[in-house]
GROMACS .gro file of C-alpha atoms in nm:
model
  286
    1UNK     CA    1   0.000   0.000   0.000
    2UNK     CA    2   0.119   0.363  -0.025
    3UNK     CA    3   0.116   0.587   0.268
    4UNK     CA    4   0.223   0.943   0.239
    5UNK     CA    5   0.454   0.995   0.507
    6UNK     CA    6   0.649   1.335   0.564
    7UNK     CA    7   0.496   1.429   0.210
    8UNK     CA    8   0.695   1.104   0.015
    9UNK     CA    9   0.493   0.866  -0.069
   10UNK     CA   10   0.634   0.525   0.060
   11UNK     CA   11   0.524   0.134  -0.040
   12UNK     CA   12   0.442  -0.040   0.274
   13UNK     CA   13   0.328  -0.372   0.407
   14UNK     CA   14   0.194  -0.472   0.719
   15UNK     CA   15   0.228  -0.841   0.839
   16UNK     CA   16   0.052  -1.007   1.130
   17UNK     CA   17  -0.235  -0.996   1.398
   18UNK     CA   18  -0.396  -0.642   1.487
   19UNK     CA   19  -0.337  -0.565   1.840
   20UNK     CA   20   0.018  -0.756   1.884
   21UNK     CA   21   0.370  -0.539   1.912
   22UNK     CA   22   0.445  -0.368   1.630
   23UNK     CA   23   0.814  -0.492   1.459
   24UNK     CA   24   0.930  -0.214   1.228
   25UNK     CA   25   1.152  -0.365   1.025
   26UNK     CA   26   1.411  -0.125   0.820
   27UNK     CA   27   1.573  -0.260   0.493
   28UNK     CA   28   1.946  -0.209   0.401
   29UNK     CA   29   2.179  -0.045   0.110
   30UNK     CA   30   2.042   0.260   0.002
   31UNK     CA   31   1.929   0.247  -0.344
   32UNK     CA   32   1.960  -0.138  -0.376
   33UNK     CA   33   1.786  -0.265  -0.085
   34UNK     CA   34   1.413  -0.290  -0.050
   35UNK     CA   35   1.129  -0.423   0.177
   36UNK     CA   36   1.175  -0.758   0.050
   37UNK     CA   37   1.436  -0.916   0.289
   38UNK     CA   38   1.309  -0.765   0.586
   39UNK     CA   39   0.920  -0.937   0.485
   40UNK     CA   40   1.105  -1.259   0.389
   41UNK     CA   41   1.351  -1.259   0.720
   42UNK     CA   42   1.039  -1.046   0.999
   43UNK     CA   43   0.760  -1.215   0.825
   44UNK     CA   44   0.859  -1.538   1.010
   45UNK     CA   45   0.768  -1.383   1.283
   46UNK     CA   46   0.430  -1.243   1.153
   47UNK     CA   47   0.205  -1.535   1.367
   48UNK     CA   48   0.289  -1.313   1.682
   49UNK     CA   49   0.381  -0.979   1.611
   50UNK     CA   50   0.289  -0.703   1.368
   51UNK     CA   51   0.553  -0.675   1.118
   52UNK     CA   52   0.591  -0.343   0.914
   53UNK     CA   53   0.814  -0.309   0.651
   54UNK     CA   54   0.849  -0.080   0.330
   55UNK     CA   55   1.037   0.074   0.115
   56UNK     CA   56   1.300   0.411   0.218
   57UNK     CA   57   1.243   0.693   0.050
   58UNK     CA   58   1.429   0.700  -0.221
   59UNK     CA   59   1.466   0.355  -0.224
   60UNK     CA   60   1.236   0.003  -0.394
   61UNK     CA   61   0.937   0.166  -0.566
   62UNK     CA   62   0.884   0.465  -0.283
   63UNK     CA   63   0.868   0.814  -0.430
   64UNK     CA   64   1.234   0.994  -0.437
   65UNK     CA   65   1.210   1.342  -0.244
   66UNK     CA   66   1.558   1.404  -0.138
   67UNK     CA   67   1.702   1.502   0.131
   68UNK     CA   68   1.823   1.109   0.166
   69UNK     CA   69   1.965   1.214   0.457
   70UNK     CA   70   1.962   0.959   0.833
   71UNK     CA   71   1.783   1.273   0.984
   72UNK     CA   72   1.545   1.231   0.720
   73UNK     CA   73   1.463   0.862   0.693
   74UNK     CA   74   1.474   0.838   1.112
   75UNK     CA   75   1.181   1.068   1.073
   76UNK     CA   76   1.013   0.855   0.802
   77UNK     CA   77   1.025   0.580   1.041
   78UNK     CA   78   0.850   0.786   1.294
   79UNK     CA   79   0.630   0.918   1.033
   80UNK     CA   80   0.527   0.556   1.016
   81UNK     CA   81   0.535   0.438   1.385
   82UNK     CA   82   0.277   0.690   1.430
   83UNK     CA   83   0.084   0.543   1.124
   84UNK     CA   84   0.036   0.240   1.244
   85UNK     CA   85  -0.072   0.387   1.595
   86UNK     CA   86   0.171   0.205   1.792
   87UNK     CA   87   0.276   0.367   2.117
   88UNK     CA   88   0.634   0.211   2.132
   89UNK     CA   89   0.772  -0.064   1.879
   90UNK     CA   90   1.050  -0.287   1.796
   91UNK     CA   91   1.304  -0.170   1.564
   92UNK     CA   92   1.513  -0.377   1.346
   93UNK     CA   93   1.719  -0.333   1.068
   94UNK     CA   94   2.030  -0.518   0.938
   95UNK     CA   95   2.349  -0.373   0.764
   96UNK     CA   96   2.238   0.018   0.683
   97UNK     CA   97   1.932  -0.063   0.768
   98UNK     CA   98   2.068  -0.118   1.107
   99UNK     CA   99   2.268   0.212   1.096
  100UNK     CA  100   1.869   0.355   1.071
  101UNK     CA  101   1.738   0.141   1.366
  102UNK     CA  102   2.015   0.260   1.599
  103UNK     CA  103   1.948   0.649   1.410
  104UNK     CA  104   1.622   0.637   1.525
  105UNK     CA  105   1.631   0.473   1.893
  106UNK     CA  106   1.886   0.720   1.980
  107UNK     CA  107   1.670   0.975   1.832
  108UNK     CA  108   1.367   0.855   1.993
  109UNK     CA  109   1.458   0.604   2.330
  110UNK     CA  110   1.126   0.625   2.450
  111UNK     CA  111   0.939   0.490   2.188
  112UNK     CA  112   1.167   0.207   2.110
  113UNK     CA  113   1.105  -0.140   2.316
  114UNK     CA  114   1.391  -0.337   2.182
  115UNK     CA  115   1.646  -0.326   1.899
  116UNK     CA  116   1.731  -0.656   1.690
  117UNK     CA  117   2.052  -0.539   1.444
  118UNK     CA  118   2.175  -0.776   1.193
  119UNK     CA  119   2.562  -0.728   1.049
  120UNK     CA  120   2.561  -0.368   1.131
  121UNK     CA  121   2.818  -0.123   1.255
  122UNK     CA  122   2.784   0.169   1.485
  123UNK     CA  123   3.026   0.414   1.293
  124UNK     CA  124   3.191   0.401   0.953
  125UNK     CA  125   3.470   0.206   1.036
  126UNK     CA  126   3.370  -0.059   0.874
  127UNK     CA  127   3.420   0.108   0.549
  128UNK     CA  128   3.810   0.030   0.554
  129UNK     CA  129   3.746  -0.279   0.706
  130UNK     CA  130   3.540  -0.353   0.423
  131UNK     CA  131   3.826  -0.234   0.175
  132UNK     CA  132   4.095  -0.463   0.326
  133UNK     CA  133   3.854  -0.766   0.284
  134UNK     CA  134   3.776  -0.724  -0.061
  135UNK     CA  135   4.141  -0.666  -0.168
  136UNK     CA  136   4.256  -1.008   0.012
  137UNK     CA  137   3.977  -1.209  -0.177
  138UNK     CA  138   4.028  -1.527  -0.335
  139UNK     CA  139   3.684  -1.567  -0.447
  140UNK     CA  140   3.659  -1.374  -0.741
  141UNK     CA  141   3.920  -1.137  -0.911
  142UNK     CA  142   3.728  -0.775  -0.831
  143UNK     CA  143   3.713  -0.469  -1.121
  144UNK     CA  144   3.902  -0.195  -0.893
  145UNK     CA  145   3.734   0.044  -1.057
  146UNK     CA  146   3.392  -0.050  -1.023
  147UNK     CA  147   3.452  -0.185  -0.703
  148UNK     CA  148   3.563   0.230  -0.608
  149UNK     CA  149   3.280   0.351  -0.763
  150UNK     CA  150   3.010   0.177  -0.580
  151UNK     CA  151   3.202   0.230  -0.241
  152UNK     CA  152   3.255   0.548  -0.299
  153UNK     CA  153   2.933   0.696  -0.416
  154UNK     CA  154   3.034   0.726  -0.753
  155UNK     CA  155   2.794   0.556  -0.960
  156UNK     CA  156   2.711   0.712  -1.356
  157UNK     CA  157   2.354   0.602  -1.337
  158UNK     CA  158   2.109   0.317  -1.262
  159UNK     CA  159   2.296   0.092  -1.519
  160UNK     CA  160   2.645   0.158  -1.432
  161UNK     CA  161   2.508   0.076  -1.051
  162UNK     CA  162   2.355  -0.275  -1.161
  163UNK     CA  163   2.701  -0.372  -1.275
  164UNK     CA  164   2.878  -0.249  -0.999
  165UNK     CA  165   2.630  -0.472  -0.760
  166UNK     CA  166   2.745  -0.755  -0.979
  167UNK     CA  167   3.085  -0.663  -0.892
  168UNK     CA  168   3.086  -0.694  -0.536
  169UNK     CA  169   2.809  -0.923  -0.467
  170UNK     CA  170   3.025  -1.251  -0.516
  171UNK     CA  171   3.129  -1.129  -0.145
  172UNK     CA  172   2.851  -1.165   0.050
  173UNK     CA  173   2.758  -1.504   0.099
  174UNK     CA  174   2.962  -1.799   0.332
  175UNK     CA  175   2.932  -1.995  -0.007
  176UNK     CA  176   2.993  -1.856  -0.322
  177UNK     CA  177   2.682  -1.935  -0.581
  178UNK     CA  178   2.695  -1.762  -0.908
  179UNK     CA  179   2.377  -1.826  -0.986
  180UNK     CA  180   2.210  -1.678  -0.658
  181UNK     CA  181   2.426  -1.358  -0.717
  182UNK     CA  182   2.273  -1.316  -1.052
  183UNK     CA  183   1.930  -1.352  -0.922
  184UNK     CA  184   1.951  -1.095  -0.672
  185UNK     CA  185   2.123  -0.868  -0.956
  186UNK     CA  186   1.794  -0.913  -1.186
  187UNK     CA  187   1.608  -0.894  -0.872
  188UNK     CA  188   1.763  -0.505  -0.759
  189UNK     CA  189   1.568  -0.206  -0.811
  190UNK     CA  190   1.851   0.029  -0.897
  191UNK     CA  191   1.812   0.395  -0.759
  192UNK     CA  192   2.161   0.536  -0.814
  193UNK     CA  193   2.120   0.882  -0.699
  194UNK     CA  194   2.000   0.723  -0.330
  195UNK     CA  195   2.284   0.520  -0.316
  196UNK     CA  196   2.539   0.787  -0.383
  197UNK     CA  197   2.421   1.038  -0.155
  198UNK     CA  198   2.420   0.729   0.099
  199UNK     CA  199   2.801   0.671   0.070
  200UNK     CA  200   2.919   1.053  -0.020
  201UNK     CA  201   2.703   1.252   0.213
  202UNK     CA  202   2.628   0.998   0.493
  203UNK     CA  203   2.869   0.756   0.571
  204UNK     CA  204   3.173   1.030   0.636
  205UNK     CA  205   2.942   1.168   0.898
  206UNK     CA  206   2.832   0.836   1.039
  207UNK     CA  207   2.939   0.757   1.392
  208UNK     CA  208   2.675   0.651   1.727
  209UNK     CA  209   2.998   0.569   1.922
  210UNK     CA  210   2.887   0.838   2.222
  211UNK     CA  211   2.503   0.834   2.193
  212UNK     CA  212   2.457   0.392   2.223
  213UNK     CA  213   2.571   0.401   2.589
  214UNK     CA  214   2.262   0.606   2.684
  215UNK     CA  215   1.994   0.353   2.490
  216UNK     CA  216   1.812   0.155   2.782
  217UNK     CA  217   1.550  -0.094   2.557
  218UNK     CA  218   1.727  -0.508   2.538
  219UNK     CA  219   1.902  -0.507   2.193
  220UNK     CA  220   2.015  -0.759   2.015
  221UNK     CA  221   2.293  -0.799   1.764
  222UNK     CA  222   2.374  -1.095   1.541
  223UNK     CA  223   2.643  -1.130   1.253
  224UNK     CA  224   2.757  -1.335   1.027
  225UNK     CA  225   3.113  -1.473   1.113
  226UNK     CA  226   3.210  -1.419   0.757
  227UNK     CA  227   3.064  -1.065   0.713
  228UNK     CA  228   3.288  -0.895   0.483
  229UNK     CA  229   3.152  -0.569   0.476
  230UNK     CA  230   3.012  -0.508   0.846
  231UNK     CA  231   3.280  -0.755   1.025
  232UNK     CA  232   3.244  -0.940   1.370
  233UNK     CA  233   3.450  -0.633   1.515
  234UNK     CA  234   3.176  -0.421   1.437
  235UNK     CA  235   2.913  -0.604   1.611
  236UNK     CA  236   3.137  -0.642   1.892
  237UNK     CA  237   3.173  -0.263   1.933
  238UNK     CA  238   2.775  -0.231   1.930
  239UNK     CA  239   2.752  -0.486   2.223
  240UNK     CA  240   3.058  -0.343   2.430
  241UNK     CA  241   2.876   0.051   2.445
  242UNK     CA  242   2.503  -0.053   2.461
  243UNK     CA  243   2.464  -0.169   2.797
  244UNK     CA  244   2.315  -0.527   2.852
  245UNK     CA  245   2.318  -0.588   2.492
  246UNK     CA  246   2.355  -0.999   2.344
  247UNK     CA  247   2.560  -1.077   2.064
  248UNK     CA  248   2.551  -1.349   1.881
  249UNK     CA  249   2.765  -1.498   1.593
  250UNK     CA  250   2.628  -1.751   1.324
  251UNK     CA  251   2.964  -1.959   1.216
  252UNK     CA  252   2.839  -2.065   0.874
  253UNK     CA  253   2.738  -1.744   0.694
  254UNK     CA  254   2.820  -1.411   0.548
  255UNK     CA  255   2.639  -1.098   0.580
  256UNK     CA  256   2.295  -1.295   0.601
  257UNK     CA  257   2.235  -1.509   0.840
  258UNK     CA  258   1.914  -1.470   0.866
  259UNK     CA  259   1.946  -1.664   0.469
  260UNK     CA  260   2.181  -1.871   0.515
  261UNK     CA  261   2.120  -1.990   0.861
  262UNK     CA  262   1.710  -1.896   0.831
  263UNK     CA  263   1.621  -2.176   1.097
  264UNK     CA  264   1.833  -2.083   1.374
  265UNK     CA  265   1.846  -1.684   1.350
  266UNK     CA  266   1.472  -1.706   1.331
  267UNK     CA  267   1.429  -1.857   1.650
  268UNK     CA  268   1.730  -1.679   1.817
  269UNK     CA  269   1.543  -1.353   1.719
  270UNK     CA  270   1.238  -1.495   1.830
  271UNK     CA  271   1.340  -1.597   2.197
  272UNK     CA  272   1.460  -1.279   2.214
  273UNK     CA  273   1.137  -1.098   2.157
  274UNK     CA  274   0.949  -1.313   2.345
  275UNK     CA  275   1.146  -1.280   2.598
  276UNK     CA  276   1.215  -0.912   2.672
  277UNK     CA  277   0.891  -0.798   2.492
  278UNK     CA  278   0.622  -1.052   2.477
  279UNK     CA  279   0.419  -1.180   2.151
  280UNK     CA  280   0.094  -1.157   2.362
  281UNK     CA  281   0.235  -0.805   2.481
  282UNK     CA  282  -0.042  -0.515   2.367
  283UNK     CA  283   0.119  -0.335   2.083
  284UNK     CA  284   0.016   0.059   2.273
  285UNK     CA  285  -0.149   0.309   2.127
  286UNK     CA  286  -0.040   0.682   2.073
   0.00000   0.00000   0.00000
């Protein structure tokens, strides 16, 4: 469905029983992602709760008004929290989409019961992190150039950002398929100029380091163990300065465990609400 939030119109879903706690569910990369791995990954967990995800603005098939800044889309998300008439919710979000989880519940503590991040990082170390991993690859022999460009914020246009996805995708996964990584190529809605303003405007800025020790709500952060992108070290930083937070590391995947170890992330995530929130819990109203 559409909803016109902050006058952009965004495409939205809603998942689950009226009435339970409301999971708001942000998407990653800028540009690339959309809201179909947070339905595929949340929506497991759509018998108990009320799952929301969409598409940022600027991002999947949601109208474009810039500014694409995080002060922007952390006020989309409460542009939608207030929506769906939910006094507090859960927010979740994996790899920039957790960068926009942890925006907003520093943003707004009081509304947030719980975090659930997914191969994140609180700052933009992980950028040279990321660097250093592709360089030492054995897996495929990386176009430098392309490879810059889609770091950097540099992409030409939608096309030129399709085949710098292919570049870099080969990455991701614990195991290598070729065929999966041209499925989720054909599968991309491209949105360049989101992207771009994502990596040049956003990411030098990007650092939480000083504002996670004041969060309160039970947050949970999972990883891959062979993230390339948003490394174990980052995940460890976000579970060091939030205080009480869990961490936990899936040994046989990339940056998506909750794909390549779907079974057992699912019901990690799913203790974990149950536990600190409650799937009979009443979702609150505003």
């Amino acid at each position: 469905m559409r909803v016109t939030v902050n006058d952009n119109e965004l495409e939205v879903e809603l998942l689950g029983p009226e009435g339970a706690p409301v999971v708001i569910a942000c998407h990653g990369a800028p540009g690339l992602g959309s809201r179909a791995e947070p339905r595929a990954s949340f929506g497991r967990l759509a018998d108990s709760y009320r799952v929301l995800v969409y598409d940022a603005r600027g991002s999947g098939v949601s109208e474009g008004k810039g500014p694409f800044t995080h002060e922007q889309w952390a006020a989309d998300v409460e542009g939608l929290r207030e929506w769906v008439g939910a006094e507090r919710v859960v927010l979740a979000g994996g790899s920039y989409g957790g960068f926009m989880a942890m925006e907003y519940a520093v943003r707004h503590p009081d509304r947030v019961l719980a975090l659930v991040l997914r191969d994140t990082s609180p700052d933009n170390a992980n950028e040279d992190m990321a660097r250093a991993n592709a360089l030492a690859t054995r897996r495929v022999d990386l176009d430098l150039e392309k490879f810059g460009r889609i770091m950097d914020g540099r992409t030409r246009d939608d096309a030129d950002l399709k085949e710098c996805w292919r570049e870099i995708l080969p990455l991701y996964d614990h195991v290598y398929d070729p065929a999966k990584v041209e499925e989720k190529v054909e599968a991309t809605h491209y949105r360049y100029e989101t992207h771009n303003w994502a990596f040049t405007e956003n990411m030098p800025r990007y650092d939480l380091k000083d504002r996670l020790p004041s969060l309160t709500c039970p947050v949970l952060v999972t990883v891959g163990r062979d993230d390339w992108i948003t490394p174990v070290a980052c995940s460890e930083t976000i579970a060091r300065l939030v205080p009480h937070a869990r961490l936990v590391v899936f040994e046989k995947s990339g940056h998506s465990p909750q794909v390549e170890e779907a079974e057992a992330w699912t019901a990690c995530v799913r203790g974990f609400l149950d536990e600190v929130v409650g799937a009979g819990a009443p979702a609150g109203r505003g």
